[in-house]
Amino acid sequence: MRDAPLRLTAALAAATLALTACAGEDSGPAATEGPTGRLTVFAAASLTDVFEGLAEEFEARNPGVEVVFNFAGSSELAAQIGSGAPADVFAAANTATMDQVVGGEGLDRGWAAEHGREGAVFATNTLQIAVPADDPAGIQDLDDLAADGVSVAFCAEEVPCGAATATALAAAGLDITPVTYEEDVRAVLTKVELGEVDAGLVYRTDVVAAGDAVTGIPFPEAEAAVNDYPIGLLADAPRPDLAAEWIDLVLSEDGTAALAEAGFGTP
């Protein structure tokens, strides 16, 4: 009889182990619901901060999805797309660059026609003069950039911020030769932040992103060179379903609010 309690204990232990094993199988990782995979977004460098913030929201909504960005000058991105670089979405810093992609049949025209979003403009941006926080050259307006001894950085003219710079200078009747032309607006901002130049022309959003590192100086001629930002789903998008959802987010109230907080204007 002494063995009976032992046998009962062993039986109960075996039953407990069996139940635990079953529970372990049932509580294992559940199959991911919703879309999975990678969404590739080509976007103008000036969109870096706001798009990275929106990506966190997008990935939270779609736990199985990773958003991968290629941030650069819009003209460089358009050239990459034209050369067959795989991407799902293109967001440019001006409509002229988007037109290059549209003209090359780079956008999914069928999808765009169905949804009315071929190169949909989702934001605007305006140039400002950016100077280091202590403004060693005492810059106050656009004319000061033409003064002797003032070093200035501009975007290369083939990228949208460079084209806007040329338009603004023409409106002001100024001819300024910078010490450097940079491949995108973030490169100009970096030159100013590091104190390598006395001033640079960047977007208002870049001044906002830089915080206390730079001071932004508005100037009236910038109104002659406001940039419209279009976004579109690419014709050869590996994941058109995710691309459509991303564009929906950018155009949504949440997207508009995030863009406004970053300093973008409303189209």
mmCIF file of C-alpha atoms in Angstrom:
data_model
loop_
_atom_site.group_PDB
_atom_site.id
_atom_site.type_symbol
_atom_site.label_atom_id
_atom_site.label_comp_id
_atom_site.label_asym_id
_atom_site.label_seq_id
_atom_site.Cartn_x
_atom_site.Cartn_y
_atom_site.Cartn_z
ATOM 1 C CA MET A 1 0.000 0.000 0.000
ATOM 2 C CA ARG A 2 2.947 2.258 0.586
ATOM 3 C CA ASP A 3 3.583 2.290 -3.164
ATOM 4 C CA ALA A 4 0.088 3.551 -4.011
ATOM 5 C CA PRO A 5 0.732 7.215 -3.139
ATOM 6 C CA LEU A 6 3.946 7.064 -5.138
ATOM 7 C CA ARG A 7 2.180 5.618 -8.156
ATOM 8 C CA LEU A 8 -0.548 8.281 -7.840
ATOM 9 C CA THR A 9 2.037 11.052 -7.597
ATOM 10 C CA ALA A 10 3.862 9.763 -10.664
ATOM 11 C CA ALA A 11 0.625 9.556 -12.618
ATOM 12 C CA LEU A 12 -0.317 13.107 -11.672
ATOM 13 C CA ALA A 13 3.168 14.335 -12.618
ATOM 14 C CA ALA A 14 2.938 12.637 -16.011
ATOM 15 C CA ALA A 15 -0.487 14.149 -16.628
ATOM 16 C CA THR A 16 0.802 17.593 -15.671
ATOM 17 C CA LEU A 17 3.743 17.268 -18.066
ATOM 18 C CA ALA A 18 1.425 16.212 -20.860
ATOM 19 C CA LEU A 19 -0.885 19.171 -20.268
ATOM 20 C CA THR A 20 2.077 21.551 -20.103
ATOM 21 C CA ALA A 21 3.401 20.214 -23.396
ATOM 22 C CA CYS A 22 0.017 20.699 -25.047
ATOM 23 C CA ALA A 23 -0.269 24.177 -23.607
ATOM 24 C CA GLY A 24 3.220 24.975 -24.910
ATOM 25 C CA GLU A 25 2.231 23.912 -28.385
ATOM 26 C CA ASP A 26 -0.936 25.996 -28.258
ATOM 27 C CA SER A 27 0.836 29.062 -26.874
ATOM 28 C CA GLY A 28 3.608 29.075 -29.471
ATOM 29 C CA PRO A 29 4.048 32.021 -31.852
ATOM 30 C CA ALA A 30 0.826 32.651 -33.681
ATOM 31 C CA ALA A 31 0.892 32.951 -37.436
ATOM 32 C CA THR A 32 1.342 36.622 -38.376
ATOM 33 C CA GLU A 33 -1.900 38.117 -39.569
ATOM 34 C CA GLY A 34 -1.899 40.731 -42.279
ATOM 35 C CA PRO A 35 0.789 41.571 -44.858
ATOM 36 C CA THR A 36 4.421 40.610 -44.453
ATOM 37 C CA GLY A 37 7.606 41.531 -46.259
ATOM 38 C CA ARG A 38 9.490 44.673 -47.193
ATOM 39 C CA LEU A 39 8.237 48.028 -48.471
ATOM 40 C CA THR A 40 10.882 50.068 -50.305
ATOM 41 C CA VAL A 41 10.356 53.827 -50.389
ATOM 42 C CA PHE A 42 12.517 56.205 -52.446
ATOM 43 C CA ALA A 43 12.119 59.701 -50.980
ATOM 44 C CA ALA A 44 13.681 63.149 -51.175
ATOM 45 C CA ALA A 45 16.283 63.770 -48.463
ATOM 46 C CA SER A 46 14.165 66.516 -46.910
ATOM 47 C CA LEU A 47 11.529 63.894 -46.026
ATOM 48 C CA THR A 48 13.933 61.846 -43.891
ATOM 49 C CA ASP A 49 12.681 62.727 -40.414
ATOM 50 C CA VAL A 50 8.950 62.783 -41.059
ATOM 51 C CA PHE A 51 8.949 59.593 -43.145
ATOM 52 C CA GLU A 52 11.001 57.720 -40.558
ATOM 53 C CA GLY A 53 8.413 58.745 -37.974
ATOM 54 C CA LEU A 54 5.550 57.567 -40.195
ATOM 55 C CA ALA A 55 7.380 54.271 -40.750
ATOM 56 C CA GLU A 56 7.124 53.520 -37.030
ATOM 57 C CA GLU A 57 3.357 53.947 -37.246
ATOM 58 C CA PHE A 58 3.153 51.889 -40.446
ATOM 59 C CA GLU A 59 5.153 49.012 -38.973
ATOM 60 C CA ALA A 60 3.068 49.113 -35.789
ATOM 61 C CA ARG A 61 -0.045 48.657 -37.939
ATOM 62 C CA ASN A 62 1.681 45.917 -39.956
ATOM 63 C CA PRO A 63 3.947 43.941 -37.592
ATOM 64 C CA GLY A 64 5.164 41.674 -40.379
ATOM 65 C CA VAL A 65 6.348 44.545 -42.593
ATOM 66 C CA GLU A 66 9.697 46.362 -42.689
ATOM 67 C CA VAL A 67 9.884 49.800 -44.316
ATOM 68 C CA VAL A 68 13.219 50.395 -46.067
ATOM 69 C CA PHE A 69 14.131 53.896 -47.262
ATOM 70 C CA ASN A 70 16.443 55.309 -49.896
ATOM 71 C CA PHE A 71 16.808 59.023 -49.117
ATOM 72 C CA ALA A 72 18.720 61.170 -51.611
ATOM 73 C CA GLY A 73 18.321 64.057 -54.024
ATOM 74 C CA SER A 74 15.142 63.610 -56.056
ATOM 75 C CA SER A 75 16.943 63.711 -59.403
ATOM 76 C CA GLU A 76 19.334 60.972 -58.273
ATOM 77 C CA LEU A 77 16.399 58.828 -57.147
ATOM 78 C CA ALA A 78 14.611 59.384 -60.465
ATOM 79 C CA ALA A 79 17.760 58.275 -62.304
ATOM 80 C CA GLN A 80 17.950 55.131 -60.156
ATOM 81 C CA ILE A 81 14.316 54.327 -60.891
ATOM 82 C CA GLY A 82 14.925 54.882 -64.589
ATOM 83 C CA SER A 83 17.825 52.441 -64.392
ATOM 84 C CA GLY A 84 15.586 49.754 -62.940
ATOM 85 C CA ALA A 85 16.277 50.051 -59.213
ATOM 86 C CA PRO A 86 13.559 48.084 -57.379
ATOM 87 C CA ALA A 87 11.246 50.320 -55.354
ATOM 88 C CA ASP A 88 7.575 50.524 -54.416
ATOM 89 C CA VAL A 89 6.998 54.245 -53.808
ATOM 90 C CA PHE A 90 8.625 57.465 -55.005
ATOM 91 C CA ALA A 91 8.186 60.773 -53.170
ATOM 92 C CA ALA A 92 9.934 63.711 -54.842
ATOM 93 C CA ALA A 93 10.661 67.263 -53.737
ATOM 94 C CA ASN A 94 9.194 68.799 -56.878
ATOM 95 C CA THR A 95 6.763 67.912 -59.629
ATOM 96 C CA ALA A 96 9.325 68.320 -62.420
ATOM 97 C CA THR A 97 11.313 65.356 -61.112
ATOM 98 C CA MET A 98 8.170 63.268 -60.715
ATOM 99 C CA ASP A 99 7.284 64.151 -64.316
ATOM 100 C CA GLN A 100 10.546 62.505 -65.417
ATOM 101 C CA VAL A 101 9.402 59.268 -63.807
ATOM 102 C CA VAL A 102 5.863 59.592 -65.132
ATOM 103 C CA GLY A 103 7.161 60.329 -68.629
ATOM 104 C CA GLY A 104 9.299 57.230 -68.476
ATOM 105 C CA GLU A 105 6.244 55.152 -67.577
ATOM 106 C CA GLY A 106 7.706 54.790 -64.102
ATOM 107 C CA LEU A 107 4.383 55.093 -62.293
ATOM 108 C CA ASP A 108 1.605 52.529 -62.277
ATOM 109 C CA ARG A 109 -0.806 54.469 -64.456
ATOM 110 C CA GLY A 110 -3.596 51.916 -64.116
ATOM 111 C CA TRP A 111 -3.518 52.099 -60.344
ATOM 112 C CA ALA A 112 -3.092 55.857 -60.420
ATOM 113 C CA ALA A 113 -6.042 56.327 -62.743
ATOM 114 C CA GLU A 114 -8.224 54.084 -60.585
ATOM 115 C CA HIS A 115 -7.348 55.939 -57.394
ATOM 116 C CA GLY A 116 -6.749 59.405 -58.827
ATOM 117 C CA ARG A 117 -3.279 59.585 -57.269
ATOM 118 C CA GLU A 118 -0.754 59.758 -60.082
ATOM 119 C CA GLY A 119 1.944 61.940 -58.581
ATOM 120 C CA ALA A 120 -0.458 63.198 -55.885
ATOM 121 C CA VAL A 121 0.925 66.362 -54.233
ATOM 122 C CA PHE A 122 0.902 65.824 -50.470
ATOM 123 C CA ALA A 123 2.979 68.731 -49.094
ATOM 124 C CA THR A 124 4.819 71.957 -49.902
ATOM 125 C CA ASN A 125 8.136 73.355 -48.718
ATOM 126 C CA THR A 126 9.825 76.749 -48.742
ATOM 127 C CA LEU A 127 13.452 77.825 -48.639
ATOM 128 C CA GLN A 128 15.053 79.583 -45.690
ATOM 129 C CA ILE A 129 18.549 80.869 -45.024
ATOM 130 C CA ALA A 130 20.219 78.611 -42.477
ATOM 131 C CA VAL A 131 23.092 79.996 -40.418
ATOM 132 C CA PRO A 132 25.038 78.511 -37.499
ATOM 133 C CA ALA A 133 23.413 79.180 -34.136
ATOM 134 C CA ASP A 134 25.844 82.021 -33.315
ATOM 135 C CA ASP A 135 25.606 83.486 -36.865
ATOM 136 C CA PRO A 136 29.262 84.592 -37.047
ATOM 137 C CA ALA A 137 28.782 86.436 -40.350
ATOM 138 C CA GLY A 138 25.799 88.436 -39.085
ATOM 139 C CA ILE A 139 23.453 87.300 -41.870
ATOM 140 C CA GLN A 140 20.048 89.018 -41.811
ATOM 141 C CA ASP A 141 18.677 88.688 -45.329
ATOM 142 C CA LEU A 142 19.384 87.243 -48.769
ATOM 143 C CA ASP A 143 21.451 90.258 -49.874
ATOM 144 C CA ASP A 144 23.956 89.505 -47.114
ATOM 145 C CA LEU A 145 24.888 86.255 -48.843
ATOM 146 C CA ALA A 146 26.438 88.284 -51.673
ATOM 147 C CA ALA A 147 28.763 90.211 -49.352
ATOM 148 C CA ASP A 148 32.529 89.791 -49.684
ATOM 149 C CA GLY A 149 33.972 87.115 -47.447
ATOM 150 C CA VAL A 150 30.659 85.315 -46.827
ATOM 151 C CA SER A 151 30.860 81.594 -47.578
ATOM 152 C CA VAL A 152 27.662 79.946 -48.777
ATOM 153 C CA ALA A 153 26.538 76.405 -49.613
ATOM 154 C CA PHE A 154 23.807 75.690 -52.180
ATOM 155 C CA CYS A 155 22.238 72.535 -53.530
ATOM 156 C CA ALA A 156 23.302 71.501 -57.010
ATOM 157 C CA GLU A 157 20.917 72.995 -59.564
ATOM 158 C CA GLU A 158 19.791 69.605 -60.883
ATOM 159 C CA VAL A 159 18.120 68.722 -57.569
ATOM 160 C CA PRO A 160 14.880 70.408 -56.461
ATOM 161 C CA CYS A 161 16.393 72.524 -53.675
ATOM 162 C CA GLY A 162 18.991 73.782 -56.162
ATOM 163 C CA ALA A 163 16.347 74.640 -58.745
ATOM 164 C CA ALA A 164 14.375 76.485 -56.060
ATOM 165 C CA THR A 165 17.524 78.341 -55.008
ATOM 166 C CA ALA A 166 18.140 79.489 -58.578
ATOM 167 C CA THR A 167 14.534 80.699 -58.863
ATOM 168 C CA ALA A 168 14.708 82.606 -55.571
ATOM 169 C CA LEU A 169 18.008 84.273 -56.477
ATOM 170 C CA ALA A 170 16.623 85.285 -59.865
ATOM 171 C CA ALA A 171 13.573 86.794 -58.142
ATOM 172 C CA ALA A 172 15.919 88.779 -55.901
ATOM 173 C CA GLY A 173 18.134 89.824 -58.814
ATOM 174 C CA LEU A 174 21.187 88.308 -57.150
ATOM 175 C CA ASP A 175 24.108 86.390 -58.639
ATOM 176 C CA ILE A 176 25.857 84.465 -55.858
ATOM 177 C CA THR A 177 28.590 81.899 -56.350
ATOM 178 C CA PRO A 178 28.678 79.417 -53.446
ATOM 179 C CA VAL A 179 31.840 77.794 -52.158
ATOM 180 C CA THR A 180 30.187 74.416 -52.624
ATOM 181 C CA TYR A 181 27.300 72.781 -54.448
ATOM 182 C CA GLU A 182 25.897 69.797 -52.536
ATOM 183 C CA GLU A 183 24.051 66.745 -53.849
ATOM 184 C CA ASP A 184 21.038 67.195 -51.569
ATOM 185 C CA VAL A 185 19.624 69.616 -49.027
ATOM 186 C CA ARG A 186 20.743 67.614 -45.986
ATOM 187 C CA ALA A 187 24.341 67.936 -47.154
ATOM 188 C CA VAL A 188 23.929 71.740 -47.239
ATOM 189 C CA LEU A 189 22.440 71.666 -43.747
ATOM 190 C CA THR A 190 25.388 69.621 -42.463
ATOM 191 C CA LYS A 191 27.837 72.194 -43.834
ATOM 192 C CA VAL A 192 26.020 74.897 -41.856
ATOM 193 C CA GLU A 193 25.733 72.816 -38.689
ATOM 194 C CA LEU A 194 29.470 72.103 -38.714
ATOM 195 C CA GLY A 195 30.289 75.773 -39.275
ATOM 196 C CA GLU A 196 32.036 74.999 -42.549
ATOM 197 C CA VAL A 197 30.073 77.786 -44.258
ATOM 198 C CA ASP A 198 28.493 81.011 -43.018
ATOM 199 C CA ALA A 199 25.112 80.202 -44.510
ATOM 200 C CA GLY A 200 23.189 77.830 -46.744
ATOM 201 C CA LEU A 201 19.830 77.760 -48.462
ATOM 202 C CA VAL A 202 17.770 74.856 -47.170
ATOM 203 C CA TYR A 203 14.108 74.085 -46.675
ATOM 204 C CA ARG A 204 12.166 75.326 -43.689
ATOM 205 C CA THR A 205 11.720 71.680 -42.658
ATOM 206 C CA ASP A 206 15.497 71.223 -42.432
ATOM 207 C CA VAL A 207 15.732 74.188 -40.084
ATOM 208 C CA VAL A 208 13.027 72.611 -37.917
ATOM 209 C CA ALA A 209 14.849 69.258 -37.955
ATOM 210 C CA ALA A 210 18.157 70.871 -36.953
ATOM 211 C CA GLY A 211 16.706 72.343 -33.766
ATOM 212 C CA ASP A 212 19.129 74.603 -31.903
ATOM 213 C CA ALA A 213 22.052 73.757 -34.183
ATOM 214 C CA VAL A 214 21.056 76.388 -36.759
ATOM 215 C CA THR A 215 18.964 79.511 -37.052
ATOM 216 C CA GLY A 216 16.488 79.896 -39.908
ATOM 217 C CA ILE A 217 15.970 83.246 -41.624
ATOM 218 C CA PRO A 218 12.886 83.574 -43.872
ATOM 219 C CA PHE A 219 13.168 85.787 -46.941
ATOM 220 C CA PRO A 220 10.369 87.058 -49.216
ATOM 221 C CA GLU A 221 11.838 85.806 -52.512
ATOM 222 C CA ALA A 222 11.354 82.229 -51.296
ATOM 223 C CA GLU A 223 7.657 82.582 -52.137
ATOM 224 C CA ALA A 224 8.656 82.554 -55.809
ATOM 225 C CA ALA A 225 10.125 79.071 -55.384
ATOM 226 C CA VAL A 226 7.687 77.007 -53.309
ATOM 227 C CA ASN A 227 8.181 73.282 -53.905
ATOM 228 C CA ASP A 228 5.277 70.872 -54.337
ATOM 229 C CA TYR A 229 5.971 67.314 -53.128
ATOM 230 C CA PRO A 230 4.294 64.530 -55.165
ATOM 231 C CA ILE A 231 4.109 60.835 -54.296
ATOM 232 C CA GLY A 232 3.323 57.856 -56.514
ATOM 233 C CA LEU A 233 3.230 54.067 -56.719
ATOM 234 C CA LEU A 234 5.886 52.752 -59.094
ATOM 235 C CA ALA A 235 4.922 50.635 -62.081
ATOM 236 C CA ASP A 236 7.242 47.734 -61.196
ATOM 237 C CA ALA A 237 6.594 47.901 -57.454
ATOM 238 C CA PRO A 238 7.400 44.528 -55.854
ATOM 239 C CA ARG A 239 4.685 45.172 -53.249
ATOM 240 C CA PRO A 240 1.963 47.386 -54.732
ATOM 241 C CA ASP A 241 -0.398 46.464 -51.887
ATOM 242 C CA LEU A 242 1.982 47.857 -49.281
ATOM 243 C CA ALA A 243 2.812 50.830 -51.506
ATOM 244 C CA ALA A 244 -0.872 51.770 -51.717
ATOM 245 C CA GLU A 245 -1.220 51.516 -47.949
ATOM 246 C CA TRP A 246 1.862 53.704 -47.425
ATOM 247 C CA ILE A 247 0.502 56.375 -49.762
ATOM 248 C CA ASP A 248 -2.812 56.211 -47.899
ATOM 249 C CA LEU A 249 -0.957 56.901 -44.635
ATOM 250 C CA VAL A 250 0.982 59.848 -46.079
ATOM 251 C CA LEU A 251 -2.252 61.373 -47.437
ATOM 252 C CA SER A 252 -4.244 60.647 -44.262
ATOM 253 C CA GLU A 253 -4.980 63.038 -41.391
ATOM 254 C CA ASP A 254 -2.181 61.406 -39.382
ATOM 255 C CA GLY A 255 0.248 61.910 -42.256
ATOM 256 C CA THR A 256 -0.818 65.515 -42.783
ATOM 257 C CA ALA A 257 -0.400 66.254 -39.071
ATOM 258 C CA ALA A 258 3.088 64.715 -39.018
ATOM 259 C CA LEU A 259 4.089 66.738 -42.078
ATOM 260 C CA ALA A 260 2.783 69.955 -40.548
ATOM 261 C CA GLU A 261 4.696 69.309 -37.321
ATOM 262 C CA ALA A 262 7.856 68.846 -39.384
ATOM 263 C CA GLY A 263 7.346 72.244 -41.021
ATOM 264 C CA PHE A 264 5.768 71.262 -44.340
ATOM 265 C CA GLY A 265 2.935 73.281 -45.820
ATOM 266 C CA THR A 266 -0.406 72.072 -47.108
ATOM 267 C CA PRO A 267 -0.869 71.859 -50.892
#
